[in-house]
GROMACS .gro file of C-alpha atoms in nm:
model
  290
    1MET     CA    1   0.077   0.031   0.008
    2LYS     CA    2   0.120   0.400  -0.089
    3MET     CA    3   0.102   0.631   0.252
    4GLU     CA    4  -0.117   0.907   0.112
    5LYS     CA    5   0.007   1.237   0.059
    6ARG     CA    6  -0.113   1.588   0.226
    7ARG     CA    7  -0.101   1.926   0.072
    8LEU     CA    8   0.107   2.095   0.316
    9GLY     CA    9  -0.035   2.447   0.375
   10ARG     CA   10   0.008   2.740   0.094
   11THR     CA   11   0.369   2.541  -0.007
   12GLY     CA   12   0.146   2.320  -0.233
   13HIS     CA   13   0.401   2.055  -0.083
   14LEU     CA   14   0.213   1.685  -0.091
   15SER     CA   15   0.389   1.538   0.245
   16SER     CA   16   0.334   1.247   0.305
   17VAL     CA   17   0.156   1.203   0.655
   18VAL     CA   18   0.455   1.029   0.817
   19THR     CA   19   0.764   1.298   0.758
   20PHE     CA   20   1.098   1.130   0.851
   21GLY     CA   21   1.205   1.266   1.234
   22SER     CA   22   1.561   1.269   1.174
   23TYR     CA   23   1.600   1.270   1.532
   24SER     CA   24   1.599   0.881   1.583
   25ILE     CA   25   1.929   0.856   1.381
   26GLY     CA   26   2.087   1.117   1.549
   27LYS     CA   27   2.303   0.843   1.762
   28LEU     CA   28   2.304   0.613   1.491
   29ASP     CA   29   2.664   0.515   1.309
   30GLN     CA   30   2.580   0.605   0.951
   31ASP     CA   31   2.552   0.224   0.896
   32ALA     CA   32   2.228   0.188   1.070
   33ALA     CA   33   2.092   0.519   0.955
   34ASP     CA   34   2.064   0.474   0.629
   35GLN     CA   35   1.935   0.154   0.768
   36VAL     CA   36   1.625   0.354   0.859
   37ILE     CA   37   1.644   0.626   0.556
   38GLN     CA   38   1.625   0.346   0.324
   39LEU     CA   39   1.376   0.198   0.525
   40SER     CA   40   1.161   0.546   0.528
   41LEU     CA   41   1.207   0.635   0.120
   42ASP     CA   42   1.063   0.202   0.081
   43HIS     CA   43   0.764   0.387   0.303
   44GLY     CA   44   0.735   0.591   0.048
   45VAL     CA   45   0.882   0.904   0.280
   46ASN     CA   46   0.917   1.247   0.095
   47HIS     CA   47   0.971   1.522   0.349
   48ILE     CA   48   1.288   1.506   0.611
   49ASP     CA   49   1.279   1.695   1.013
   50ILE     CA   50   1.573   1.769   1.061
   51ALA     CA   51   1.734   2.039   1.341
   52PRO     CA   52   2.085   2.158   1.459
   53GLY     CA   53   2.053   2.012   1.813
   54TYR     CA   54   1.933   1.653   1.701
   55ALA     CA   55   2.393   1.554   1.744
   56LYS     CA   56   2.493   1.413   1.435
   57ALA     CA   57   2.178   1.346   1.252
   58MET     CA   58   2.256   1.644   0.970
   59GLU     CA   59   2.591   1.430   0.891
   60ARG     CA   60   2.450   1.148   0.841
   61VAL     CA   61   2.153   1.260   0.666
   62ALA     CA   62   2.475   1.488   0.436
   63ALA     CA   63   2.540   1.163   0.215
   64TRP     CA   64   2.224   1.144   0.120
   65MET     CA   65   2.206   1.475  -0.037
   66PRO     CA   66   2.320   1.448  -0.415
   67ASP     CA   67   2.113   1.197  -0.474
   68LEU     CA   68   1.792   1.296  -0.262
   69ARG     CA   69   1.798   1.667  -0.275
   70PRO     CA   70   1.672   1.740  -0.603
   71LYS     CA   71   1.316   1.444  -0.511
   72MET     CA   72   1.295   1.509  -0.124
   73PHE     CA   73   1.128   1.806   0.117
   74LEU     CA   74   1.400   1.973   0.347
   75GLY     CA   75   1.287   2.110   0.671
   76ALA     CA   76   1.521   2.241   0.887
   77LYS     CA   77   1.557   2.432   1.196
   78THR     CA   78   1.761   2.746   1.374
   79PRO     CA   79   1.726   2.763   1.760
   80MET     CA   80   1.851   3.010   1.809
   81ARG     CA   81   1.804   3.415   1.897
   82THR     CA   82   1.896   3.673   1.732
   83ARG     CA   83   1.918   3.766   1.344
   84ASP     CA   84   2.301   3.740   1.404
   85ASP     CA   85   2.318   3.431   1.545
   86ALA     CA   86   2.020   3.220   1.344
   87TRP     CA   87   2.271   3.336   1.030
   88ARG     CA   88   2.608   3.174   1.194
   89ASN     CA   89   2.366   2.952   1.268
   90VAL     CA   90   2.233   2.855   0.893
   91GLU     CA   91   2.572   2.884   0.725
   92ASN     CA   92   2.702   2.547   0.954
   93ILE     CA   93   2.346   2.410   0.868
   94MET     CA   94   2.462   2.370   0.520
   95ASP     CA   95   2.838   2.300   0.612
   96ARG     CA   96   2.674   2.030   0.785
   97MET     CA   97   2.413   1.891   0.540
   98ASN     CA   98   2.592   1.985   0.209
   99VAL     CA   99   2.263   2.116   0.078
  100ASP     CA  100   2.298   2.541  -0.033
  101SER     CA  101   1.875   2.596   0.030
  102PHE     CA  102   1.591   2.464   0.236
  103ASP     CA  103   1.219   2.399   0.151
  104LEU     CA  104   1.107   2.591   0.446
  105PHE     CA  105   1.293   2.737   0.748
  106GLN     CA  106   1.174   2.776   1.065
  107LEU     CA  107   1.188   2.903   1.375
  108HIS     CA  108   1.311   2.624   1.638
  109SER     CA  109   1.135   2.543   1.996
  110VAL     CA  110   0.935   2.918   2.049
  111ILE     CA  111   0.748   2.757   2.332
  112ASP     CA  112   0.606   3.135   2.540
  113PRO     CA  113   0.542   3.492   2.466
  114ASP     CA  114   0.913   3.614   2.588
  115THR     CA  115   1.041   3.425   2.294
  116LEU     CA  116   0.825   3.522   2.039
  117ASP     CA  117   0.884   3.873   2.144
  118ILE     CA  118   1.254   3.834   2.149
  119VAL     CA  119   1.189   3.654   1.779
  120THR     CA  120   0.966   3.846   1.577
  121SER     CA  121   1.151   4.171   1.754
  122ASP     CA  122   1.386   4.423   1.549
  123GLY     CA  123   1.782   4.205   1.467
  124GLY     CA  124   1.499   3.878   1.583
  125ALA     CA  125   1.581   3.533   1.432
  126LEU     CA  126   1.291   3.587   1.144
  127GLN     CA  127   1.447   3.836   1.036
  128THR     CA  128   1.754   3.580   0.957
  129LEU     CA  129   1.458   3.360   0.759
  130ILE     CA  130   1.324   3.662   0.623
  131GLU     CA  131   1.615   3.787   0.441
  132MET     CA  132   1.650   3.411   0.339
  133LYS     CA  133   1.412   3.378   0.186
  134ASP     CA  134   1.421   3.678  -0.009
  135GLN     CA  135   1.816   3.494  -0.102
  136GLY     CA  136   1.617   3.189  -0.216
  137LEU     CA  137   1.785   2.970   0.078
  138THR     CA  138   1.480   2.921   0.175
  139GLN     CA  139   1.103   2.870  -0.016
  140TRP     CA  140   0.872   2.842   0.308
  141ILE     CA  141   0.881   3.008   0.686
  142GLY     CA  142   0.764   2.804   1.016
  143ILE     CA  143   0.744   2.857   1.391
  144THR     CA  144   0.787   2.516   1.589
  145GLY     CA  145   0.784   2.390   1.963
  146HIS     CA  146   0.632   2.203   2.220
  147GLY     CA  147   0.504   2.209   2.537
  148PRO     CA  148   0.143   2.379   2.721
  149SER     CA  149   0.120   2.749   2.601
  150VAL     CA  150   0.304   2.662   2.272
  151PRO     CA  151  -0.083   2.628   2.094
  152ARG     CA  152  -0.171   2.951   2.233
  153THR     CA  153   0.177   3.158   2.074
  154HIS     CA  154   0.154   3.028   1.771
  155LEU     CA  155  -0.174   3.172   1.774
  156GLU     CA  156  -0.026   3.540   1.813
  157ALA     CA  157   0.266   3.436   1.618
  158LEU     CA  158   0.050   3.380   1.324
  159ARG     CA  159  -0.050   3.833   1.382
  160ARG     CA  160   0.232   3.929   1.377
  161TYR     CA  161   0.422   3.730   1.092
  162ASP     CA  162   0.281   3.551   0.795
  163PHE     CA  163   0.428   3.204   0.873
  164ASP     CA  164   0.411   2.939   0.604
  165THR     CA  165   0.390   2.659   0.837
  166VAL     CA  166   0.360   2.581   1.241
  167MET     CA  167   0.463   2.288   1.395
  168PHE     CA  168   0.364   2.201   1.781
  169PRO     CA  169   0.267   1.828   1.926
  170VAL     CA  170  -0.101   1.636   1.914
  171ASN     CA  171  -0.181   1.382   2.057
  172ALA     CA  172  -0.393   1.201   2.164
  173THR     CA  173  -0.246   1.175   2.561
  174MET     CA  174  -0.193   1.587   2.523
  175TYR     CA  175  -0.622   1.578   2.437
  176LYS     CA  176  -0.760   1.469   2.811
  177ASN     CA  177  -0.612   1.796   2.900
  178SER     CA  178  -0.916   2.022   2.798
  179LYS     CA  179  -0.744   2.352   2.779
  180TYR     CA  180  -0.439   2.206   2.606
  181ARG     CA  181  -0.708   2.051   2.403
  182ALA     CA  182  -0.907   2.391   2.274
  183ASP     CA  183  -0.596   2.587   2.221
  184ALA     CA  184  -0.460   2.368   1.989
  185GLU     CA  185  -0.807   2.327   1.860
  186GLU     CA  186  -0.827   2.664   1.815
  187LEU     CA  187  -0.507   2.724   1.600
  188ILE     CA  188  -0.550   2.455   1.401
  189LYS     CA  189  -0.825   2.576   1.295
  190ILE     CA  190  -0.717   2.888   1.183
  191CYS     CA  191  -0.393   2.768   1.111
  192ASN     CA  192  -0.664   2.562   0.781
  193LYS     CA  193  -0.843   2.882   0.772
  194LYS     CA  194  -0.523   3.061   0.638
  195ASP     CA  195  -0.396   2.794   0.408
  196VAL     CA  196  -0.072   2.729   0.700
  197GLY     CA  197   0.101   2.373   0.716
  198ILE     CA  198   0.038   2.201   1.029
  199GLN     CA  199   0.322   1.962   1.098
  200ALA     CA  200   0.191   1.768   1.409
  201ILE     CA  201   0.493   1.614   1.676
  202LYS     CA  202   0.489   1.366   2.017
  203MET     CA  203   0.284   1.179   1.755
  204LEU     CA  204   0.318   0.844   2.018
  205ALA     CA  205   0.397   1.067   2.325
  206ARG     CA  206   0.220   0.899   2.673
  207GLY     CA  207   0.396   1.071   2.979
  208GLY     CA  208   0.732   1.111   3.123
  209TRP     CA  209   1.039   0.952   3.230
  210GLU     CA  210   1.008   1.120   3.610
  211GLY     CA  211   1.118   0.814   3.869
  212VAL     CA  212   1.277   0.592   3.542
  213THR     CA  213   1.517   0.536   3.371
  214PRO     CA  214   1.437   0.565   2.990
  215ASP     CA  215   1.467   0.238   2.802
  216ILE     CA  216   1.374   0.490   2.444
  217GLY     CA  217   1.569   0.677   2.278
  218THR     CA  218   1.261   0.966   2.255
  219TRP     CA  219   1.250   1.228   2.567
  220TYR     CA  220   0.857   1.128   2.676
  221ASP     CA  221   0.788   0.816   2.733
  222ALA     CA  222   0.603   0.625   2.437
  223HIS     CA  223   0.373   0.444   2.308
  224ARG     CA  224   0.517   0.078   2.215
  225GLU     CA  225   0.284  -0.195   2.087
  226GLN     CA  226   0.168  -0.252   1.777
  227ALA     CA  227  -0.183  -0.192   1.893
  228ASP     CA  228  -0.114   0.139   2.059
  229ILE     CA  229   0.085   0.252   1.802
  230GLU     CA  230  -0.215   0.236   1.484
  231LYS     CA  231  -0.415   0.424   1.846
  232ALA     CA  232  -0.221   0.696   1.891
  233LEU     CA  233  -0.096   0.733   1.480
  234TRP     CA  234  -0.472   0.638   1.315
  235TRP     CA  235  -0.583   0.904   1.592
  236GLN     CA  236  -0.313   1.248   1.496
  237LEU     CA  237  -0.421   1.117   1.132
  238SER     CA  238  -0.761   1.178   1.192
  239GLN     CA  239  -0.716   1.565   1.257
  240PRO     CA  240  -0.762   1.835   1.016
  241ILE     CA  241  -0.336   1.810   1.044
  242HIS     CA  242  -0.054   1.759   0.711
  243THR     CA  243   0.169   1.541   0.792
  244ALA     CA  244   0.311   1.410   1.107
  245PRO     CA  245   0.697   1.380   1.201
  246SER     CA  246   0.735   0.977   1.251
  247CYS     CA  247   0.917   0.955   1.671
  248GLY     CA  248   1.248   0.976   1.846
  249GLU     CA  249   1.255   0.567   1.880
  250SER     CA  250   1.405   0.466   1.573
  251THR     CA  251   1.368   0.128   1.604
  252LEU     CA  252   1.038   0.133   1.651
  253LEU     CA  253   0.944   0.364   1.286
  254PRO     CA  254   0.876  -0.015   1.084
  255ILE     CA  255   0.563   0.005   1.295
  256VAL     CA  256   0.498   0.401   1.281
  257LEU     CA  257   0.509   0.314   0.840
  258ASP     CA  258   0.328   0.053   0.845
  259ALA     CA  259   0.083   0.156   1.082
  260ALA     CA  260   0.079   0.484   0.866
  261GLU     CA  261   0.023   0.284   0.538
  262ARG     CA  262  -0.237   0.129   0.604
  263PHE     CA  263  -0.450   0.445   0.823
  264GLU     CA  264  -0.879   0.532   0.772
  265ILE     CA  265  -0.986   0.727   0.959
  266LEU     CA  266  -1.175   0.720   1.245
  267SER     CA  267  -1.493   0.809   1.325
  268GLU     CA  268  -1.535   1.117   1.549
  269GLU     CA  269  -1.692   0.896   1.862
  270ARG     CA  270  -1.377   0.662   1.821
  271GLN     CA  271  -1.194   0.969   1.864
  272GLN     CA  272  -1.319   0.967   2.179
  273GLU     CA  273  -1.325   0.695   2.257
  274ILE     CA  274  -0.913   0.692   2.211
  275VAL     CA  275  -0.854   0.955   2.416
  276ASP     CA  276  -1.096   0.875   2.764
  277GLY     CA  277  -0.912   0.570   2.720
  278GLN     CA  278  -0.524   0.721   2.768
  279ASN     CA  279  -0.340   0.647   3.069
  280PRO     CA  280  -0.021   0.848   3.085
  281THR     CA  281   0.227   0.662   3.267
  282ARG     CA  282   0.376   0.948   3.484
  283PRO     CA  283   0.270   1.298   3.414
  284HIS     CA  284   0.517   1.501   3.203
  285PRO     CA  285   0.390   1.879   3.243
  286ALA     CA  286   0.672   2.024   2.961
  287LEU     CA  287   0.428   1.820   2.728
  288ALA     CA  288   0.090   1.947   2.956
  289ILE     CA  289   0.055   1.565   3.017
  290LEU     CA  290  -0.043   1.564   3.415
   0.00000   0.00000   0.00000
């Protein structure tokens, strides 16, 4: 079966409903990373999400760029907050990845009003992205983040600048938090009205690690079993979003890709049943899982 593709808002790109989340390969050697990348390609993934903080992910992907760049939508991010720092970061990313342009470049981890004020101020990092677009270094400009206040922060960001995409958590466990759900649904509604591409992260998050030693590579406790992964992903893809970056644990990717290829939209009743049935393993306040 072929993975569904959805139009990523005004970018017009038909993104596979699962994006290759490169965090998962950051700590792998090249041979292991190559296997993960090839698996994603074999399943029809045509969109990469990457950031400089993902360990060696950029170096692992760089080896593939000469062949993949013409046929893969490349979305990258900068965590820098000022124009000058962001420009240095962009140049470093281009060098690490062996690329001379991006399809999408994003302000990374803009999670609260104070951060938004900095990046959108005169001399802030947004200025770098606008200059990149003017110079042909990126076609589109986006904003990303995760946390309880992110939907409200991104709504305000869209009032200040006409971002082409957003990236934030849309997750069944997090939707048990009524405040987060209301804010997320409002952001999704506004994005679809403005034709802003929606990238939904944290597809498998179910809780935190407090009091236990993590046994997988994600910074949150994730669903592991096929049935639970299928429910979590099918719920996420049943929301009016466009694509979902894969989780940060490479061993779960085969199950995620299989579930994505078999995706069937869920009824509203079934979606609510899945939300109601979520039992967070441990709180994760940074993800609004309480």
